PDB file of C-alpha atoms in Angstrom:
ATOM      1  CA  UNK A   1     -13.189 -24.480 -59.398  1.00 51.00           C
ATOM      2  CA  UNK A   2     -11.197 -23.100 -56.497  1.00 58.00           C
ATOM      3  CA  UNK A   3      -9.659 -20.446 -58.742  1.00 62.00           C
ATOM      4  CA  UNK A   4     -13.098 -19.167 -59.762  1.00 65.00           C
ATOM      5  CA  UNK A   5     -14.219 -19.021 -56.108  1.00 66.00           C
ATOM      6  CA  UNK A   6     -11.061 -17.140 -55.221  1.00 63.00           C
ATOM      7  CA  UNK A   7     -11.458 -14.650 -58.055  1.00 70.00           C
ATOM      8  CA  UNK A   8     -15.122 -14.079 -57.196  1.00 69.00           C
ATOM      9  CA  UNK A   9     -14.174 -13.542 -53.562  1.00 68.00           C
ATOM     10  CA  UNK A  10     -11.359 -11.109 -54.420  1.00 73.00           C
ATOM     11  CA  UNK A  11     -13.610  -9.201 -56.879  1.00 75.00           C
ATOM     12  CA  UNK A  12     -16.261  -8.862 -54.150  1.00 74.00           C
ATOM     13  CA  UNK A  13     -13.662  -7.521 -51.716  1.00 77.00           C
ATOM     14  CA  UNK A  14     -12.321  -5.049 -54.291  1.00 73.00           C
ATOM     15  CA  UNK A  15     -15.865  -3.857 -55.030  1.00 77.00           C
ATOM     16  CA  UNK A  16     -16.551  -3.296 -51.339  1.00 78.00           C
ATOM     17  CA  UNK A  17     -13.242  -1.432 -50.924  1.00 78.00           C
ATOM     18  CA  UNK A  18     -13.943   0.874 -53.872  1.00 80.00           C
ATOM     19  CA  UNK A  19     -17.430   1.607 -52.499  1.00 83.00           C
ATOM     20  CA  UNK A  20     -15.962   2.411 -49.088  1.00 82.00           C
ATOM     21  CA  UNK A  21     -13.378   4.679 -50.737  1.00 83.00           C
ATOM     22  CA  UNK A  22     -16.110   6.629 -52.543  1.00 84.00           C
ATOM     23  CA  UNK A  23     -18.069   7.066 -49.310  1.00 85.00           C
ATOM     24  CA  UNK A  24     -14.980   8.276 -47.446  1.00 83.00           C
ATOM     25  CA  UNK A  25     -14.239  10.803 -50.195  1.00 85.00           C
ATOM     26  CA  UNK A  26     -17.821  12.099 -49.941  1.00 84.00           C
ATOM     27  CA  UNK A  27     -17.564  12.413 -46.140  1.00 84.00           C
ATOM     28  CA  UNK A  28     -14.248  14.289 -46.384  1.00 84.00           C
ATOM     29  CA  UNK A  29     -15.626  16.685 -48.989  1.00 82.00           C
ATOM     30  CA  UNK A  30     -18.676  17.350 -46.822  1.00 80.00           C
ATOM     31  CA  UNK A  31     -16.563  18.025 -43.691  1.00 78.00           C
ATOM     32  CA  UNK A  32     -14.240  20.387 -45.628  1.00 76.00           C
ATOM     33  CA  UNK A  33     -17.245  22.348 -46.870  1.00 72.00           C
ATOM     34  CA  UNK A  34     -18.550  22.686 -43.295  1.00 71.00           C
ATOM     35  CA  UNK A  35     -15.145  23.841 -42.018  1.00 68.00           C
ATOM     36  CA  UNK A  36     -14.869  26.473 -44.755  1.00 67.00           C
ATOM     37  CA  UNK A  37     -18.420  27.628 -44.030  1.00 61.00           C
ATOM     38  CA  UNK A  38     -17.791  27.935 -40.233  1.00 58.00           C
ATOM     39  CA  UNK A  39     -14.506  29.795 -40.772  1.00 57.00           C
ATOM     40  CA  UNK A  40     -16.042  32.256 -43.208  1.00 55.00           C
ATOM     41  CA  UNK A  41     -18.761  33.289 -40.740  1.00 57.00           C
ATOM     42  CA  UNK A  42     -17.901  36.421 -38.826  1.00 55.00           C
ATOM     43  CA  UNK A  43     -18.304  36.693 -35.078  1.00 57.00           C
ATOM     44  CA  UNK A  44     -20.311  39.709 -34.026  1.00 57.00           C
ATOM     45  CA  UNK A  45     -20.245  40.457 -30.285  1.00 59.00           C
ATOM     46  CA  UNK A  46     -23.666  41.375 -28.976  1.00 68.00           C
ATOM     47  CA  UNK A  47     -22.802  41.870 -25.292  1.00 72.00           C
ATOM     48  CA  UNK A  48     -23.228  45.348 -23.911  1.00 79.00           C
ATOM     49  CA  UNK A  49     -20.909  47.132 -21.524  1.00 81.00           C
ATOM     50  CA  UNK A  50     -23.471  46.973 -18.699  1.00 85.00           C
ATOM     51  CA  UNK A  51     -23.779  43.198 -19.019  1.00 85.00           C
ATOM     52  CA  UNK A  52     -19.998  42.824 -18.861  1.00 83.00           C
ATOM     53  CA  UNK A  53     -19.847  45.041 -15.749  1.00 86.00           C
ATOM     54  CA  UNK A  54     -22.635  43.061 -14.043  1.00 87.00           C
ATOM     55  CA  UNK A  55     -20.840  39.771 -14.780  1.00 86.00           C
ATOM     56  CA  UNK A  56     -17.571  41.187 -13.437  1.00 86.00           C
ATOM     57  CA  UNK A  57     -19.322  42.496 -10.297  1.00 86.00           C
ATOM     58  CA  UNK A  58     -21.040  39.159  -9.592  1.00 86.00           C
ATOM     59  CA  UNK A  59     -17.788  37.202 -10.002  1.00 87.00           C
ATOM     60  CA  UNK A  60     -15.857  39.757  -7.947  1.00 87.00           C
ATOM     61  CA  UNK A  61     -18.363  39.481  -5.095  1.00 88.00           C
ATOM     62  CA  UNK A  62     -18.161  35.653  -5.289  1.00 89.00           C
ATOM     63  CA  UNK A  63     -14.361  35.790  -5.066  1.00 87.00           C
ATOM     64  CA  UNK A  64     -14.615  38.292  -2.202  1.00 87.00           C
ATOM     65  CA  UNK A  65     -16.994  36.013  -0.255  1.00 89.00           C
ATOM     66  CA  UNK A  66     -14.645  33.065  -0.837  1.00 89.00           C
ATOM     67  CA  UNK A  67     -11.607  35.007   0.399  1.00 89.00           C
ATOM     68  CA  UNK A  68     -13.543  36.248   3.429  1.00 91.00           C
ATOM     69  CA  UNK A  69     -14.678  32.713   4.275  1.00 91.00           C
ATOM     70  CA  UNK A  70     -11.165  31.235   3.970  1.00 91.00           C
ATOM     71  CA  UNK A  71      -9.767  34.063   6.106  1.00 90.00           C
ATOM     72  CA  UNK A  72     -12.383  33.379   8.773  1.00 91.00           C
ATOM     73  CA  UNK A  73     -11.640  29.627   8.750  1.00 90.00           C
ATOM     74  CA  UNK A  74      -7.890  30.230   8.995  1.00 92.00           C
ATOM     75  CA  UNK A  75      -8.413  32.712  11.848  1.00 91.00           C
ATOM     76  CA  UNK A  76     -10.495  30.116  13.716  1.00 91.00           C
ATOM     77  CA  UNK A  77      -7.775  27.500  13.225  1.00 91.00           C
ATOM     78  CA  UNK A  78      -5.102  29.901  14.476  1.00 91.00           C
ATOM     79  CA  UNK A  79      -7.176  30.788  17.537  1.00 91.00           C
ATOM     80  CA  UNK A  80      -7.660  27.094  18.365  1.00 92.00           C
ATOM     81  CA  UNK A  81      -3.942  26.504  17.929  1.00 91.00           C
ATOM     82  CA  UNK A  82      -3.036  29.391  20.235  1.00 90.00           C
ATOM     83  CA  UNK A  83      -5.458  28.203  22.934  1.00 92.00           C
ATOM     84  CA  UNK A  84      -4.058  24.667  22.788  1.00 91.00           C
ATOM     85  CA  UNK A  85      -0.508  26.067  23.025  1.00 91.00           C
ATOM     86  CA  UNK A  86      -1.520  28.084  26.101  1.00 90.00           C
ATOM     87  CA  UNK A  87      -3.057  24.966  27.694  1.00 91.00           C
ATOM     88  CA  UNK A  88       0.114  22.958  27.050  1.00 88.00           C
ATOM     89  CA  UNK A  89       2.211  25.782  28.519  1.00 86.00           C
ATOM     90  CA  UNK A  90       0.017  25.798  31.630  1.00 87.00           C
ATOM     91  CA  UNK A  91       0.436  22.019  31.971  1.00 86.00           C
ATOM     92  CA  UNK A  92       4.204  22.333  31.574  1.00 82.00           C
ATOM     93  CA  UNK A  93       4.309  25.088  34.186  1.00 79.00           C
ATOM     94  CA  UNK A  94       2.279  22.875  36.545  1.00 78.00           C
ATOM     95  CA  UNK A  95       4.876  20.071  36.319  1.00 76.00           C
ATOM     96  CA  UNK A  96       7.221  19.861  39.279  1.00 69.00           C
ATOM     97  CA  UNK A  97      10.757  21.124  38.829  1.00 68.00           C
ATOM     98  CA  UNK A  98      13.779  18.898  39.598  1.00 62.00           C
ATOM     99  CA  UNK A  99      14.379  20.761  42.854  1.00 63.00           C
ATOM    100  CA  UNK A 100      10.880  19.818  44.042  1.00 57.00           C
ATOM    101  CA  UNK A 101      10.955  16.226  42.834  1.00 56.00           C
ATOM    102  CA  UNK A 102      11.952  13.381  45.066  1.00 60.00           C
ATOM    103  CA  UNK A 103      13.114  10.371  43.066  1.00 59.00           C
ATOM    104  CA  UNK A 104      12.052   7.849  45.711  1.00 61.00           C
ATOM    105  CA  UNK A 105       8.404   7.724  44.528  1.00 64.00           C
ATOM    106  CA  UNK A 106       9.620   7.105  40.963  1.00 63.00           C
ATOM    107  CA  UNK A 107      11.659   4.122  42.121  1.00 66.00           C
ATOM    108  CA  UNK A 108       8.633   2.772  43.944  1.00 69.00           C
ATOM    109  CA  UNK A 109       6.703   2.740  40.643  1.00 71.00           C
ATOM    110  CA  UNK A 110       8.939  -0.017  39.259  1.00 71.00           C
ATOM    111  CA  UNK A 111       8.339  -3.514  40.637  1.00 71.00           C
ATOM    112  CA  UNK A 112      11.088  -5.010  42.731  1.00 74.00           C
ATOM    113  CA  UNK A 113      12.980  -7.818  41.112  1.00 76.00           C
ATOM    114  CA  UNK A 114      12.265 -11.216  42.579  1.00 80.00           C
ATOM    115  CA  UNK A 115      15.097 -13.557  43.400  1.00 78.00           C
ATOM    116  CA  UNK A 116      15.074 -17.346  43.212  1.00 79.00           C
ATOM    117  CA  UNK A 117      17.363 -19.396  45.449  1.00 78.00           C
ATOM    118  CA  UNK A 118      18.804 -22.557  43.895  1.00 78.00           C
ATOM    119  CA  UNK A 119      21.318 -24.609  45.935  1.00 81.00           C
ATOM    120  CA  UNK A 120      22.069 -21.613  48.123  1.00 79.00           C
ATOM    121  CA  UNK A 121      22.675 -19.278  45.168  1.00 76.00           C
ATOM    122  CA  UNK A 122      20.361 -16.405  44.418  1.00 79.00           C
ATOM    123  CA  UNK A 123      19.336 -15.761  40.831  1.00 78.00           C
ATOM    124  CA  UNK A 124      16.934 -13.298  39.291  1.00 83.00           C
ATOM    125  CA  UNK A 125      13.671 -14.912  38.249  1.00 82.00           C
ATOM    126  CA  UNK A 126      13.959 -13.586  34.683  1.00 84.00           C
ATOM    127  CA  UNK A 127      17.460 -15.057  34.266  1.00 86.00           C
ATOM    128  CA  UNK A 128      16.193 -18.460  35.477  1.00 87.00           C
ATOM    129  CA  UNK A 129      13.310 -18.296  32.972  1.00 88.00           C
ATOM    130  CA  UNK A 130      15.680 -17.379  30.145  1.00 91.00           C
ATOM    131  CA  UNK A 131      18.006 -20.264  31.103  1.00 91.00           C
ATOM    132  CA  UNK A 132      15.111 -22.739  31.058  1.00 92.00           C
ATOM    133  CA  UNK A 133      13.972 -21.479  27.643  1.00 95.00           C
ATOM    134  CA  UNK A 134      17.517 -21.858  26.291  1.00 96.00           C
ATOM    135  CA  UNK A 135      17.653 -25.447  27.599  1.00 95.00           C
ATOM    136  CA  UNK A 136      14.310 -26.257  25.996  1.00 96.00           C
ATOM    137  CA  UNK A 137      15.415 -24.824  22.656  1.00 95.00           C
ATOM    138  CA  UNK A 138      18.712 -26.774  22.861  1.00 96.00           C
ATOM    139  CA  UNK A 139      16.921 -30.078  23.508  1.00 95.00           C
ATOM    140  CA  UNK A 140      14.475 -29.289  20.710  1.00 95.00           C
ATOM    141  CA  UNK A 141      17.412 -28.671  18.373  1.00 95.00           C
ATOM    142  CA  UNK A 142      19.108 -31.933  19.389  1.00 94.00           C
ATOM    143  CA  UNK A 143      15.886 -33.908  18.921  1.00 94.00           C
ATOM    144  CA  UNK A 144      15.394 -32.294  15.526  1.00 95.00           C
ATOM    145  CA  UNK A 145      18.892 -33.362  14.454  1.00 93.00           C
ATOM    146  CA  UNK A 146      18.210 -36.912  15.685  1.00 93.00           C
ATOM    147  CA  UNK A 147      14.926 -37.010  13.778  1.00 94.00           C
ATOM    148  CA  UNK A 148      16.645 -35.807  10.599  1.00 94.00           C
ATOM    149  CA  UNK A 149      19.271 -38.548  10.995  1.00 93.00           C
ATOM    150  CA  UNK A 150      16.531 -41.168  11.411  1.00 92.00           C
ATOM    151  CA  UNK A 151      14.817 -39.812   8.330  1.00 93.00           C
ATOM    152  CA  UNK A 152      17.987 -40.102   6.274  1.00 93.00           C
ATOM    153  CA  UNK A 153      18.507 -43.676   7.488  1.00 94.00           C
ATOM    154  CA  UNK A 154      14.912 -44.599   6.601  1.00 94.00           C
ATOM    155  CA  UNK A 155      15.235 -42.911   3.222  1.00 94.00           C
ATOM    156  CA  UNK A 156      18.447 -44.844   2.488  1.00 95.00           C
ATOM    157  CA  UNK A 157      16.799 -48.112   3.540  1.00 95.00           C
ATOM    158  CA  UNK A 158      13.830 -47.330   1.320  1.00 95.00           C
ATOM    159  CA  UNK A 159      16.034 -46.700  -1.680  1.00 95.00           C
ATOM    160  CA  UNK A 160      17.972 -49.911  -1.005  1.00 95.00           C
ATOM    161  CA  UNK A 161      14.703 -51.822  -0.716  1.00 95.00           C
ATOM    162  CA  UNK A 162      13.349 -50.433  -4.000  1.00 95.00           C
ATOM    163  CA  UNK A 163      16.674 -51.229  -5.666  1.00 94.00           C
ATOM    164  CA  UNK A 164      16.492 -54.816  -4.342  1.00 93.00           C
ATOM    165  CA  UNK A 165      12.892 -55.151  -5.579  1.00 94.00           C
ATOM    166  CA  UNK A 166      13.904 -53.896  -9.012  1.00 93.00           C
ATOM    167  CA  UNK A 167      16.767 -56.391  -9.156  1.00 92.00           C
ATOM    168  CA  UNK A 168      14.417 -59.236  -8.209  1.00 92.00           C
ATOM    169  CA  UNK A 169      11.931 -58.206 -10.909  1.00 90.00           C
ATOM    170  CA  UNK A 170      14.615 -58.109 -13.564  1.00 90.00           C
ATOM    171  CA  UNK A 171      15.985 -61.545 -12.593  1.00 87.00           C
ATOM    172  CA  UNK A 172      12.546 -63.165 -12.784  1.00 76.00           C
TER     173      UNK A 172
END
């Protein structure tokens, strides 16, 4: 019974394939006929010389307007650039020269460093702050090492405890 179903199924597929093949052949023949027909037609230009000249003139004027516009935009950009260069040159010329400059006001702009006295010794405040931060980081590092050691001890005790529990369960 399965053989008959299989043969009926394969015959149906073969029938559908042959039908599709015939349709494809018909489509290809139709497209070849259209290609031959379109190739055999001759192209007859119907445009007059005046129409061609008017098209050329309109496109030439469009290109001319475009070139004129881009030239105007570039000229504006160059003018703006030149004016900004002149303004920068004026600002540079207005700056004082080294002969005119006194360096004392520049030194006054920076804040004076504050000193801290510890046991009769003077230290800069920033160096004292850095030293304190180093001490804090050192103690943090030491405490971290101690905590890791405690963790390893607890982990070892836990594994010993689980091993002992397993031994007790197996003996019971």
